[in-house]
XYZ file of C-alpha atoms in Angstrom:
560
model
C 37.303 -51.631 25.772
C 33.644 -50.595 25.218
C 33.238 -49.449 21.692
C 29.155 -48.369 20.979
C 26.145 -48.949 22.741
C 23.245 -49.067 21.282
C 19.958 -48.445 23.281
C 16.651 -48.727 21.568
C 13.135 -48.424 23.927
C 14.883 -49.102 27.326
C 13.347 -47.540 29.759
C 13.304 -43.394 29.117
C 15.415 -44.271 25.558
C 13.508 -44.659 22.587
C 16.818 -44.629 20.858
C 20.542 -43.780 21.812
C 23.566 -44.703 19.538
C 26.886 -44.149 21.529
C 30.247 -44.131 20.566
C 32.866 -44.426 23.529
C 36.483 -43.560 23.888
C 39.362 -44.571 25.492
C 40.669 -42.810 28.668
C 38.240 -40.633 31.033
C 34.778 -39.978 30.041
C 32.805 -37.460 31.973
C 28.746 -38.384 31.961
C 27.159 -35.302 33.159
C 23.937 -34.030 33.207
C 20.764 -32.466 34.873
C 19.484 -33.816 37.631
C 16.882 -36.808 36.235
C 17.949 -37.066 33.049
C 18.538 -40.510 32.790
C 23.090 -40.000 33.142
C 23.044 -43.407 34.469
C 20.750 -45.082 31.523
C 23.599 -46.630 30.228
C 25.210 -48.431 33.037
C 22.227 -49.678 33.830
C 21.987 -50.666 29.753
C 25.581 -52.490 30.249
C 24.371 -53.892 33.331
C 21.605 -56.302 30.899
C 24.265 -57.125 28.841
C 26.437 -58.436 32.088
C 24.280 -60.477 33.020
C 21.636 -58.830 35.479
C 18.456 -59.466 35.698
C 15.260 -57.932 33.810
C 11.529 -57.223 33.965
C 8.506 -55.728 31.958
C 9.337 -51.781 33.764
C 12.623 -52.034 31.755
C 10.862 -51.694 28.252
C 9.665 -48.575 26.893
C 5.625 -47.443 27.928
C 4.521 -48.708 24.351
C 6.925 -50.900 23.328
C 6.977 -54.769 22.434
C 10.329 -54.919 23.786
C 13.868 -53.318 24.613
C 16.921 -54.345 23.130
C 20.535 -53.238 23.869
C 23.661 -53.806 22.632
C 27.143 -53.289 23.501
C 30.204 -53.437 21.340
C 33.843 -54.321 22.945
C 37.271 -53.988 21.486
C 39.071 -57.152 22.596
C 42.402 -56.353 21.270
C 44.615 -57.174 23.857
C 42.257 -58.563 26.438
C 43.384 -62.278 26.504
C 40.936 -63.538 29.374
C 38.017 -62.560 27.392
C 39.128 -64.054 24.056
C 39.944 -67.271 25.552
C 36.519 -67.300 27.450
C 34.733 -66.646 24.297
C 37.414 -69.372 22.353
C 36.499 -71.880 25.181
C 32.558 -71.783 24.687
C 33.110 -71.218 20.984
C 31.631 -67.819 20.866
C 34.339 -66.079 18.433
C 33.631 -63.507 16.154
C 35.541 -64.915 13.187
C 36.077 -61.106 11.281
C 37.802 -59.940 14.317
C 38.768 -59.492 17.896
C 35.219 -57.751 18.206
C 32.632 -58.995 20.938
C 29.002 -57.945 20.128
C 26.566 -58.769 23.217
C 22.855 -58.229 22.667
C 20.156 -58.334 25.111
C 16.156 -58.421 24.294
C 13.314 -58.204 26.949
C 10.134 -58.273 26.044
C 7.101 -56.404 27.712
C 6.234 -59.566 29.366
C 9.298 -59.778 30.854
C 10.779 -62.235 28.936
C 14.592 -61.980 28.015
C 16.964 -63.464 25.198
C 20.729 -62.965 25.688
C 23.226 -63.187 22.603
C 27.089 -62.764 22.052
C 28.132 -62.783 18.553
C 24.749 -63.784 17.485
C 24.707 -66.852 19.446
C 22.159 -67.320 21.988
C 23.687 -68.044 25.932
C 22.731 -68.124 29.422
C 22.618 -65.021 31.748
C 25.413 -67.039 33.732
C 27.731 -67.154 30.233
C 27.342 -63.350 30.221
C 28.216 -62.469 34.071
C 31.422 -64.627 33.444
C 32.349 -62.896 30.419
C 31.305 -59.626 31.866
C 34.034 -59.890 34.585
C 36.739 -59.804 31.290
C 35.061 -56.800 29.889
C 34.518 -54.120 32.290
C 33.762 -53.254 36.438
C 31.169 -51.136 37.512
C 31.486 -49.339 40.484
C 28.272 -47.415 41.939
C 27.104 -45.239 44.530
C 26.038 -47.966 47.414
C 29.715 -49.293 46.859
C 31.203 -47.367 49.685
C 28.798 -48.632 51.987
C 30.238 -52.160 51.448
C 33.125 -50.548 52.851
C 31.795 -51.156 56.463
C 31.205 -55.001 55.598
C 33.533 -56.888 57.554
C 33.603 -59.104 54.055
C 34.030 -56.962 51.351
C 37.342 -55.667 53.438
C 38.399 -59.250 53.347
C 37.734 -59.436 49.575
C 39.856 -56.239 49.067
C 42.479 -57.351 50.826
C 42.520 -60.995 48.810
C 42.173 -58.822 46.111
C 44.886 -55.844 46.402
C 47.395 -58.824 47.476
C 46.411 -61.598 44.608
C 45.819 -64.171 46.710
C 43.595 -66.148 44.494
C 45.860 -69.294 45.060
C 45.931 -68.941 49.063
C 42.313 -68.530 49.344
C 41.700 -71.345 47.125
C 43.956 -73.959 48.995
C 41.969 -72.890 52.396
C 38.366 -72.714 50.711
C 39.647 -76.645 49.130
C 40.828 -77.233 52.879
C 37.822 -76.318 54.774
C 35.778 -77.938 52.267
C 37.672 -81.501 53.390
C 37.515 -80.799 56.859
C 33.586 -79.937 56.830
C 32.762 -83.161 54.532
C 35.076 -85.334 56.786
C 33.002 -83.810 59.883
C 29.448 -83.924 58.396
C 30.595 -87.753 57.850
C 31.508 -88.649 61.628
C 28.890 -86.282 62.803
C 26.233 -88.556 60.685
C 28.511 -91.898 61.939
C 27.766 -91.042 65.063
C 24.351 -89.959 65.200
C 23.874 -93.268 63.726
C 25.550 -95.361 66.500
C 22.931 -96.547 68.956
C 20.725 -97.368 65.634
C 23.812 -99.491 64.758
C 23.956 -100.875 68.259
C 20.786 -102.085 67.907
C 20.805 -103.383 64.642
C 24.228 -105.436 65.501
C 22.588 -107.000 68.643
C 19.707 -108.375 66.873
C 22.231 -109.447 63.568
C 24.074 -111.629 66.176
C 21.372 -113.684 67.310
C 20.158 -114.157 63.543
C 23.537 -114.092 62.452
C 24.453 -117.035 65.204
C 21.131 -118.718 64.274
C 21.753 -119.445 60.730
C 25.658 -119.587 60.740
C 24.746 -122.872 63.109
C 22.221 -124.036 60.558
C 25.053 -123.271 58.407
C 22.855 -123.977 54.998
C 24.526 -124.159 51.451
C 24.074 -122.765 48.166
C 21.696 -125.210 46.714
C 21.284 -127.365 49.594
C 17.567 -126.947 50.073
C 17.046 -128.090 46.451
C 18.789 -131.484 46.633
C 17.268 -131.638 50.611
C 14.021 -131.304 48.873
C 14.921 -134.707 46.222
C 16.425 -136.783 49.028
C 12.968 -136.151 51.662
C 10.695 -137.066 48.319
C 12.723 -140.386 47.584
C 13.607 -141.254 51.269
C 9.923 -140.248 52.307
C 8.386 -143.018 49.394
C 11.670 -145.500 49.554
C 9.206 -148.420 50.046
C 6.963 -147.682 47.071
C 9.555 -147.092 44.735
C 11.162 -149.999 45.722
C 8.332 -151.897 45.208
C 7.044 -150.723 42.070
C 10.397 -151.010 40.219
C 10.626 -154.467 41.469
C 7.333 -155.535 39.833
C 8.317 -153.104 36.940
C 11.662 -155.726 36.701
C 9.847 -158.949 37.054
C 6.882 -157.743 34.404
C 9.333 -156.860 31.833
C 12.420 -159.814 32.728
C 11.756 -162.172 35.042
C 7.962 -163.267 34.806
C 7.880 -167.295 33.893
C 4.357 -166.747 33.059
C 5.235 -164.116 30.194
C 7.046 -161.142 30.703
C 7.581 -158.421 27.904
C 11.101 -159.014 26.759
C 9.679 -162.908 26.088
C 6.944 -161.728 24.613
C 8.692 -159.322 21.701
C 11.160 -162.496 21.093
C 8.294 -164.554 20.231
C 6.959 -162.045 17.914
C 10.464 -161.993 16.637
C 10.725 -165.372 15.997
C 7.652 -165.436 14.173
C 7.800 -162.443 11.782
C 11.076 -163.648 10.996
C 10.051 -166.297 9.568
C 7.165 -164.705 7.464
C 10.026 -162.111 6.196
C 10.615 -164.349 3.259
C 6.722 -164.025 1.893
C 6.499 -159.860 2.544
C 9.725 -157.839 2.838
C 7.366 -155.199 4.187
C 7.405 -157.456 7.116
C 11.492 -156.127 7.391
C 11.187 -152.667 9.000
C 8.353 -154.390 11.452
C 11.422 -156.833 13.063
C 13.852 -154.504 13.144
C 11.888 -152.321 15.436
C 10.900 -155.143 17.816
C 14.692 -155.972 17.678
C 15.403 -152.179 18.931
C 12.319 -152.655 21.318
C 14.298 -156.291 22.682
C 17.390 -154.554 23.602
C 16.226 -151.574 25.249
C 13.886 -153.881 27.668
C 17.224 -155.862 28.674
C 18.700 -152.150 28.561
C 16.048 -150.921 31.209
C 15.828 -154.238 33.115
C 19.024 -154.317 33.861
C 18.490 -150.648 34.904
C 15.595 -151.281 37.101
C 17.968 -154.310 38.623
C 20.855 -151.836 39.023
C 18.038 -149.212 40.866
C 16.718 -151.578 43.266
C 20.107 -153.063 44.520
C 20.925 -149.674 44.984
C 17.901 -148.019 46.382
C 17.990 -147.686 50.121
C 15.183 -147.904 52.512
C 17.169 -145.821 55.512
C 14.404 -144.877 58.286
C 17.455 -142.993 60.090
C 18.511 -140.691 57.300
C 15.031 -139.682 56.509
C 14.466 -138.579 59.982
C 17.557 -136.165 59.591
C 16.304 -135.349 56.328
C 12.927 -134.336 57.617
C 14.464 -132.823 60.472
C 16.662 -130.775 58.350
C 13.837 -129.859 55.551
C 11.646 -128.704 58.157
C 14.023 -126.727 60.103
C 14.984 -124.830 56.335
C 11.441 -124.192 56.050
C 10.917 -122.894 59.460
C 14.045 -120.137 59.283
C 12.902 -119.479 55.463
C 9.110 -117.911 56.931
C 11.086 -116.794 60.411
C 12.963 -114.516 57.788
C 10.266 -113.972 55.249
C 12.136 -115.227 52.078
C 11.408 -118.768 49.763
C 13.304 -121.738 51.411
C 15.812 -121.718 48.276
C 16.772 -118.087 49.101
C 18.185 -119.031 52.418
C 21.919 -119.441 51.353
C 21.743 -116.283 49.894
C 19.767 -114.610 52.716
C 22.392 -115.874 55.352
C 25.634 -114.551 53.438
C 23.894 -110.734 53.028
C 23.304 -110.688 56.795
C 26.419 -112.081 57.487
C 28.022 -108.856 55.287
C 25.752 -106.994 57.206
C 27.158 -107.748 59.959
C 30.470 -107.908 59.602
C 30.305 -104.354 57.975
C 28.214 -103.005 61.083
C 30.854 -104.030 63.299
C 33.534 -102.672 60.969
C 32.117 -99.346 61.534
C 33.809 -98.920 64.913
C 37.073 -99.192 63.359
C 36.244 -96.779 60.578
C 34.754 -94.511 63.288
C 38.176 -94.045 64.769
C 39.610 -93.655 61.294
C 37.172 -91.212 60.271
C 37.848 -88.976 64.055
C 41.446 -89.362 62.983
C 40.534 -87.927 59.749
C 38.961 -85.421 60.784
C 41.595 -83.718 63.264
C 43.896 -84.173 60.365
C 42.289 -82.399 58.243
C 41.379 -79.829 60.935
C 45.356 -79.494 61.409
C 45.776 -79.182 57.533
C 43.071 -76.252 57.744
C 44.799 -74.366 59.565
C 48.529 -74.842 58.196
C 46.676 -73.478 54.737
C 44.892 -70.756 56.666
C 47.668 -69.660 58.753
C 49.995 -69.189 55.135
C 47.091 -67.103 53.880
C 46.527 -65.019 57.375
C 50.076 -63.838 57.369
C 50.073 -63.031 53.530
C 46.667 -60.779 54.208
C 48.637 -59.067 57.232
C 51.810 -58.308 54.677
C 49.421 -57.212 52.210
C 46.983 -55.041 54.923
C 50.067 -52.972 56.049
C 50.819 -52.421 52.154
C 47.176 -51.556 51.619
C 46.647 -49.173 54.348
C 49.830 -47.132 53.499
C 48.563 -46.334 49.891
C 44.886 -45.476 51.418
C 46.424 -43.134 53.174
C 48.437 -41.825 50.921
C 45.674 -41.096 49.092
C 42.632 -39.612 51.082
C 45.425 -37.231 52.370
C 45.760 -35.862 49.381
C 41.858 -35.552 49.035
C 41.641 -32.674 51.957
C 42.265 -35.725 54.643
C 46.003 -34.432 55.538
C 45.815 -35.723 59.205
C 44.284 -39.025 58.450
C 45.673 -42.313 59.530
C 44.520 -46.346 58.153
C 45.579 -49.158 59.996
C 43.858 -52.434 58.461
C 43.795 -55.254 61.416
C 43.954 -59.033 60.309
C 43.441 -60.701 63.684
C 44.177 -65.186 62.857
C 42.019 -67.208 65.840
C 42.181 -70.743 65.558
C 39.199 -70.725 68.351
C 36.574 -69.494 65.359
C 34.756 -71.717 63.647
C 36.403 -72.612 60.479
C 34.851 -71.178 57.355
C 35.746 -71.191 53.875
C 37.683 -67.992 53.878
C 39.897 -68.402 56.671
C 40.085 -67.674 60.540
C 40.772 -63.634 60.177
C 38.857 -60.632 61.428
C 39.655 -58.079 59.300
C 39.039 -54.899 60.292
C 39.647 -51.267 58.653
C 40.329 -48.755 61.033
C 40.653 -44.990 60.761
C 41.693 -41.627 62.271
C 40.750 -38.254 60.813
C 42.352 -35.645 62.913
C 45.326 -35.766 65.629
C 45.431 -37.095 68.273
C 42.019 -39.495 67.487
C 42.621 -43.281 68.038
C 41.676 -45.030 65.262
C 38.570 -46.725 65.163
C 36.129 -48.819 62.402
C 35.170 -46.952 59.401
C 31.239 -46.583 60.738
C 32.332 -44.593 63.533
C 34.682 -42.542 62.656
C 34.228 -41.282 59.202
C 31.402 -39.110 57.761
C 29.587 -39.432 54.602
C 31.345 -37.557 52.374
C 34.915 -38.817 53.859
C 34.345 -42.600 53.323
C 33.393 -41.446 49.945
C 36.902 -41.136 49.099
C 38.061 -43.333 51.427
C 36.009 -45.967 48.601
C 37.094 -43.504 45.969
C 40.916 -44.216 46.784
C 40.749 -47.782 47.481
C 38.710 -48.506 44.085
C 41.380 -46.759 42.622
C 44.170 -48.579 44.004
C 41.993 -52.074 43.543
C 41.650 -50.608 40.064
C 45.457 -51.202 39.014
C 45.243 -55.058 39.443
C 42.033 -55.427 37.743
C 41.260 -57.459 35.122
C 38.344 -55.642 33.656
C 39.746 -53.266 30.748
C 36.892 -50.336 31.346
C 35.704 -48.977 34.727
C 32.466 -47.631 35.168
C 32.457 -44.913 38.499
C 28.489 -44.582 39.193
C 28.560 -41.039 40.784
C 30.983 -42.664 43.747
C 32.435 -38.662 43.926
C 28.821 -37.648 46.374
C 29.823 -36.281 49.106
C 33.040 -34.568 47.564
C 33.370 -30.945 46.503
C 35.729 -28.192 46.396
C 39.681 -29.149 46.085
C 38.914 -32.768 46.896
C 37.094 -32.509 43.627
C 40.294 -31.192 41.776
C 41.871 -34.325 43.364
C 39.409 -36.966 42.526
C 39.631 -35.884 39.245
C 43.080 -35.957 38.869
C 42.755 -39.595 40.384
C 40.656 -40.299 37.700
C 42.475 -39.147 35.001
C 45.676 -40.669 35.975
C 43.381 -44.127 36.132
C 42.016 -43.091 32.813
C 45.696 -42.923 31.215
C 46.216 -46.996 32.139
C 42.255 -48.116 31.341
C 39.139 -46.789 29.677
C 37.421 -45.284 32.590
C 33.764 -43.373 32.657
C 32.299 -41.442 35.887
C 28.812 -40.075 35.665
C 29.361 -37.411 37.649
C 27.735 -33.990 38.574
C 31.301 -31.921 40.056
C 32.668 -29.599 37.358
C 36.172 -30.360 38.815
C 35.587 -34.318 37.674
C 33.825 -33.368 34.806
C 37.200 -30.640 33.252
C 39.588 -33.563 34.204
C 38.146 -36.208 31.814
C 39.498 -36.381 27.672
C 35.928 -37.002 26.701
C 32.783 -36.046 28.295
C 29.240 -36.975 26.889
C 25.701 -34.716 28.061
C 22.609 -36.629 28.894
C 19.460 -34.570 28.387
C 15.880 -35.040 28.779
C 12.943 -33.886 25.831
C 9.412 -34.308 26.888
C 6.572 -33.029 24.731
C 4.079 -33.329 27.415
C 2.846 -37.093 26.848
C 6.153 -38.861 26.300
C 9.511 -38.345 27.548
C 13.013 -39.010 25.536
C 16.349 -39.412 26.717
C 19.732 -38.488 24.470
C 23.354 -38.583 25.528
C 25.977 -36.077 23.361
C 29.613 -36.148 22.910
C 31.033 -32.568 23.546
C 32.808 -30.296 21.681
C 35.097 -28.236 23.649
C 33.167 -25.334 23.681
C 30.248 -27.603 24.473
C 32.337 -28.525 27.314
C 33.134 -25.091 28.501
C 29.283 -24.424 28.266
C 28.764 -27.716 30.413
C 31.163 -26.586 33.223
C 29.942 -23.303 33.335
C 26.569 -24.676 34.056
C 27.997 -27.153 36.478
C 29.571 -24.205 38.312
C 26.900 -21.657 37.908
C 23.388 -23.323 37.823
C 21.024 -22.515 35.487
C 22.327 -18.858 34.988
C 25.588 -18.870 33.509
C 27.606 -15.836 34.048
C 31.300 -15.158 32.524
C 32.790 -15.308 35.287
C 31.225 -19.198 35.185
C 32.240 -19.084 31.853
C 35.945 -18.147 32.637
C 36.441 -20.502 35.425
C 35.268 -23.606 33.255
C 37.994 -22.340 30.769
C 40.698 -22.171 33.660
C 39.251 -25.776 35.055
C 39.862 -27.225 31.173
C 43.176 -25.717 30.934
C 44.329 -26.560 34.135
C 43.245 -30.237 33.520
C 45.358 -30.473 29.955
C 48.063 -29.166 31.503
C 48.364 -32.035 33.750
C-alpha cells in the first residue's frame, strides 16, 4: 500500500508531505485546487512521462517521492528481488522521481537509479489508477476484450493464441517472401544451368590448374630441356676431352700426394672428394632425367587445349584461373539449393495451413472461455448499475468467434457490450444507448468488479463518480467502501455522499498571495469532515441544516 508522498515544487506544490491510510480515502476539494496533484505526482513515479511545465515557475527542478508498504505484496518484492532493487531494512519500496526545468528526468527506487520502463513494470505491483476518460474506453471494442480477458484470467489462453498467431504470421511472411521471389529464382536457375552444365563438363579439379600450369611449361620447352641436360650430362660425365668429374679426380690425385708436405692441404681433398661424389650423384640424375623426359607433341596439344580452355571460363566468370574449382562447386550449391526451393515451397504452404489450423484450435479454446466468462460478467454489471438508480437495466456482452477474420494476435472475437435502460428497449452498444452520467457507473461497476482480481494493492478512482448524484451517490459510495474494506482505495471526488462513505478523507486547498500560488492537502478531523460535507452539500454558505445532514451522511456511513 501507499504509505507518504512527498511533493516538493511540482507543479502548483511548493511542498506537500502526505501520509496515506488504508481503506477509503476521500480527496475533496474546491473546484481548481489542485485534488488531483497527487495522482498525477504517483503517475511520475509509475513511469509516465515528464517535461519542463511540470516543475515549479522558479524552480531548478521537481522531485517526488512515494513510499509503499510491501508487506504482503509478493509480485512486487520478487520484481524488485529479480532486478536487485531490495531495500535491505525492510519490505519498504521508496521510488523517487527528479525533473529538472529543462526537462530532464532521473528515476530511482531504493536509491538506485532505473529506467522509466523498470518503473511502469513495478508500478503495475503497486497500485491502478483509474481516471475520468476511463469510461470512455468503455465504447472501445478493445478495452471490452481486455476486460473480459481480464474478469475471466485468461492470461494463459490469450498467450497460447498471441504465441499461435505469431507462428502462423512468420510462417506466412516466409512463403509470401518465397514466392514473391519465384520468377527471380526462375531466372536465376535457367542461367545456373547453362553455367552449371558448362563447367560440370569441364569438370575441373581442386588444384588442377596448378599442376596444368607445370605440365604446359615442361611439355611446351620438352626439346630444350632435353637438350640442355644432355650437354649438362656429357660436360660433367661423359666428355673424353675433360669433363668436370675428371677434372676434380685429377686435382685429387695430385693434392693427395702433396698431403704429406702440408696437412693444411687435408680439408682442401676432402672437399673435392664431397665435390666427386655429388657430380656422379647429379650425373646420374641428369641420366635418370633425360631417359625419362618425354618429348610428347600429342599431350601438349591437350595440355594447351585444356590450359587455355581454364583460362577462358576463369575471365568468362571473372575469377583467377586457380579459383575455378572452387567457383564451380559454389554455383553448383547454388544451384542445387535454388531448385530445392520448390520442395521447401510446398513444405513451407504446408506449414503454413498447419499452423493456420493450430490458430484456430488455440483461438477457438479461448473464444468459448470469453463467452463463459461474458455471461458471468454481464450478470454482475447488472447487478450492479441496478442498484445505482438503473433498476430496469439489462447487459448482455456478445463474443461473436469468425474464422473468416483475419487472424490477429488476440483472437477471432467481436466483442461487443450491449445495453438496455428501460423496458421494453432492445439492447444495443453502449454509445447508443446510455447517457453520460449512466455509463459512468456502468465504468464505475465494472472497475469495481475488475477491481477484485487485481493485482495492484491501492486503487486510485480519478473523479470516475461525474455524472452521478443523488442516491446513486449513496450507492457508489457504498461500492467504494465495501472495495475499500479488501484494498487501499482513494477517489478524488466532489459528491458529499462519496466523500461521508470513505474512513479517511484528506482537503486540498489553494493559497495565493497575489504573485504565487500554493497548493496543500489536509487529513480531516471528524468535525473537519462534517465541515467538509456541509460545504459539499451547501456551497459556500453553510447552513445547519447543511450542517445536520453531513452529520446524518457520516453516521449513516459508520453504520454500514
Amino acid at each position: 500500500m501507499l504509505a507518504h508522498l512527498s511533493i516538493s515544487n511540482f507543479a502548483v506544490v511548493k511542498q506537500l508531505d502526505v501520509d496515506f491510510e488504508q481503506g477509503l480515502t476521500a480527496i475533496t476539494g474546491e473546484t481548481g485546487a489542485g485534488k488531483s496533484i497527487a495522482i498525477d505526482a504517483l503517475s511520475l513515479c509509475l513511469g509516465e512521462r515528464a517535461d519542463a511545465n511540470a516543475v515549479r515557475r522558479g524552480a531548478t527542478k521537481a522531485e517526488i517521492i512515494s513510499h509503499f508498504s510491501l508487506r504482503g505484496n509478493a509480485p512486487a518484492m520478487a520484481f524488485l528481488e529479480e532486478h536487485e532493487l531490495t531495500n535491505d531494512e525492510d519490505d519498504s519500496c521508496f521510488i523517487r522521481r527528479v525533473i529538472s526545468k529543462e526537462g530532464r528526468s532521473k528515476a530511482f527506487i531504493n536509491g538506485v537509479p532505473v529506467s522509466l520502463q523498470q518503473l511502469k513494470l513495478l508500478g503495475q505491483n503497486l497500485l491502478a489508477i483509474h481516471g475520468q476518460n476511463t469510461h470512455l474506453q468503455l465504447l472501445k471494442e478493445d478495452h471490452q476484450r481486455q476486460l473480459i480477458d481480464h474478469y475471466g484470467n485468461l492470461a494463459t489462453e490469450l498467450s497460447k493464441t498471441t504465441e499461435a498467431f505469431k507462428v502462423w504470421r512468420d510462417k506466412k511472411n516466409q512463403l509470401i517472401e518465397l514466392r514473391a521471389k519465384a520468377q527471380q529464382r526462375d531466372d536465376r536457375i535457367q542461367l545456373l544451368t547453362y553455367q552449371v552444365q558448362e563447367l560440370d563438363e569441364f569438370a575441373i579439379e581442386q588444384d588442377e590448374f596448378e599442376a596444368l600450369e607445370i605440365e604446359h611449361k615442361r611439355l611446351s620447352n620438352g626439346q630444350s630441356l632435353l637438350e640442355q641436360a644432355q650437354t649438362s650430362f656429357y660436360t660433367l660425365y661423359e666428355s673424353d676431352e675433360g669433363n668436370a668429374l675428371s677434372v676434380v679426380q685429377s686435382s685429387i690425385e695430385r693434392l693427395s700426394e702433396l698431403e704429406s708436405h702440408d696437412s693444411n692441404l687435408t680439408p682442401i681433398v676432402l672437399m673435392l672428394n664431397d665435390a666427386a661424389i655429388h657430380i656422379e650423384e647429379a650425373a646420374s640424375e641428369l641420366r635418370d632425367y633425360c631417359e625419362a623426359l618425354e618429348i610428347d607433341p600429342l599431350r601438349l596439344q591437350q595440355v594447351e587445349a585444356r590450359y587455355s580452355k581454364a583460362m577462358e571460363l576463369a575471365r568468362k566468370h571473372n575469377v583467377i584461373p586457380e579459383e575455378l574449382h572452387l567457383y564451380h562447386r559454389d554455383l553448383r550449391d547454388e544451384f542445387d539449393a535454388l531448385n530445392k526451393q520448390d520442395e521447401l515451397l510446398g513444405d513451407l504452404e504446408t506449414g503454413v495451413e498447419q499452423a493456420l489450423q493450430d490458430y484456430y484450435q488455440v483461438s477457438s479454446k479461448l473464444s468459448s472461455k470469453r463467452t463463459n466468462t461474458a455471461a458471468k460478467f454481464a450478470a454482475e454489471i447488472e447487478e450492479q448499475i441496478r442498484q445505482m438508480n438503473m433498476p430496469h437495466a439489462r447487459v448482455v456482452i456478445n463474443v461473436e468467434y469468425d474464422e473468416v477474420k483475419k487472424p490477429t494476435a488476440s483472437g477471432l472475437d467481436t466483442i461487443t457490450f450491449k445495453v438496455a435502460t428501460n423496458p421494453g428497449q432492445p439492447e444495443d452498444k453502449l454509445e447508443k444507448v446510455v447517457s453520460g452520467g449512466e455509463l459512468s457507473r456502468i465504468g464505475l461497476a465494472i472497475q469495481v468488479i475488475a477491481s477484485d482480481s487485481t493485482s495492484a494493492p491501492t486503487m486510485i478512482f480519478d473523479e470516475v463518480d461525474t455524472g452521478i448524484s443523488g442516491p446513486t451517490a449513496s450507492i457508489v459510495g457504498s461500492l467504494l467502501r465495501r472495495l475499500g474494506g479488501q484494498s487501499q482505495v482513494m477517489c478524488v471526488t466532489h459528491l458529499p455522499q462519496v466523500a461521508a462513505q470513505a474512513h479517511n478523507q484528506l482537503f486540498v486547498t489553494k493559497l495565493t498571495d497575489g504573485e504565487t500560488t500554493e497548493t496543500h492537502m489536509l487529513a480531516l478531523t471528524e468535525q473537519d469532515r462534517i465541515d467538509e460535507l456541509a460545504r459539499l452539500l451547501a456551497g459556500d454558505k453553510i447552513t445547519d441544516s447543511a450542517v445536520a445532514n453531513a452529520r446524518e451522511l457520516r453516521k449513516s456511513a459508520e453504520s454500514n
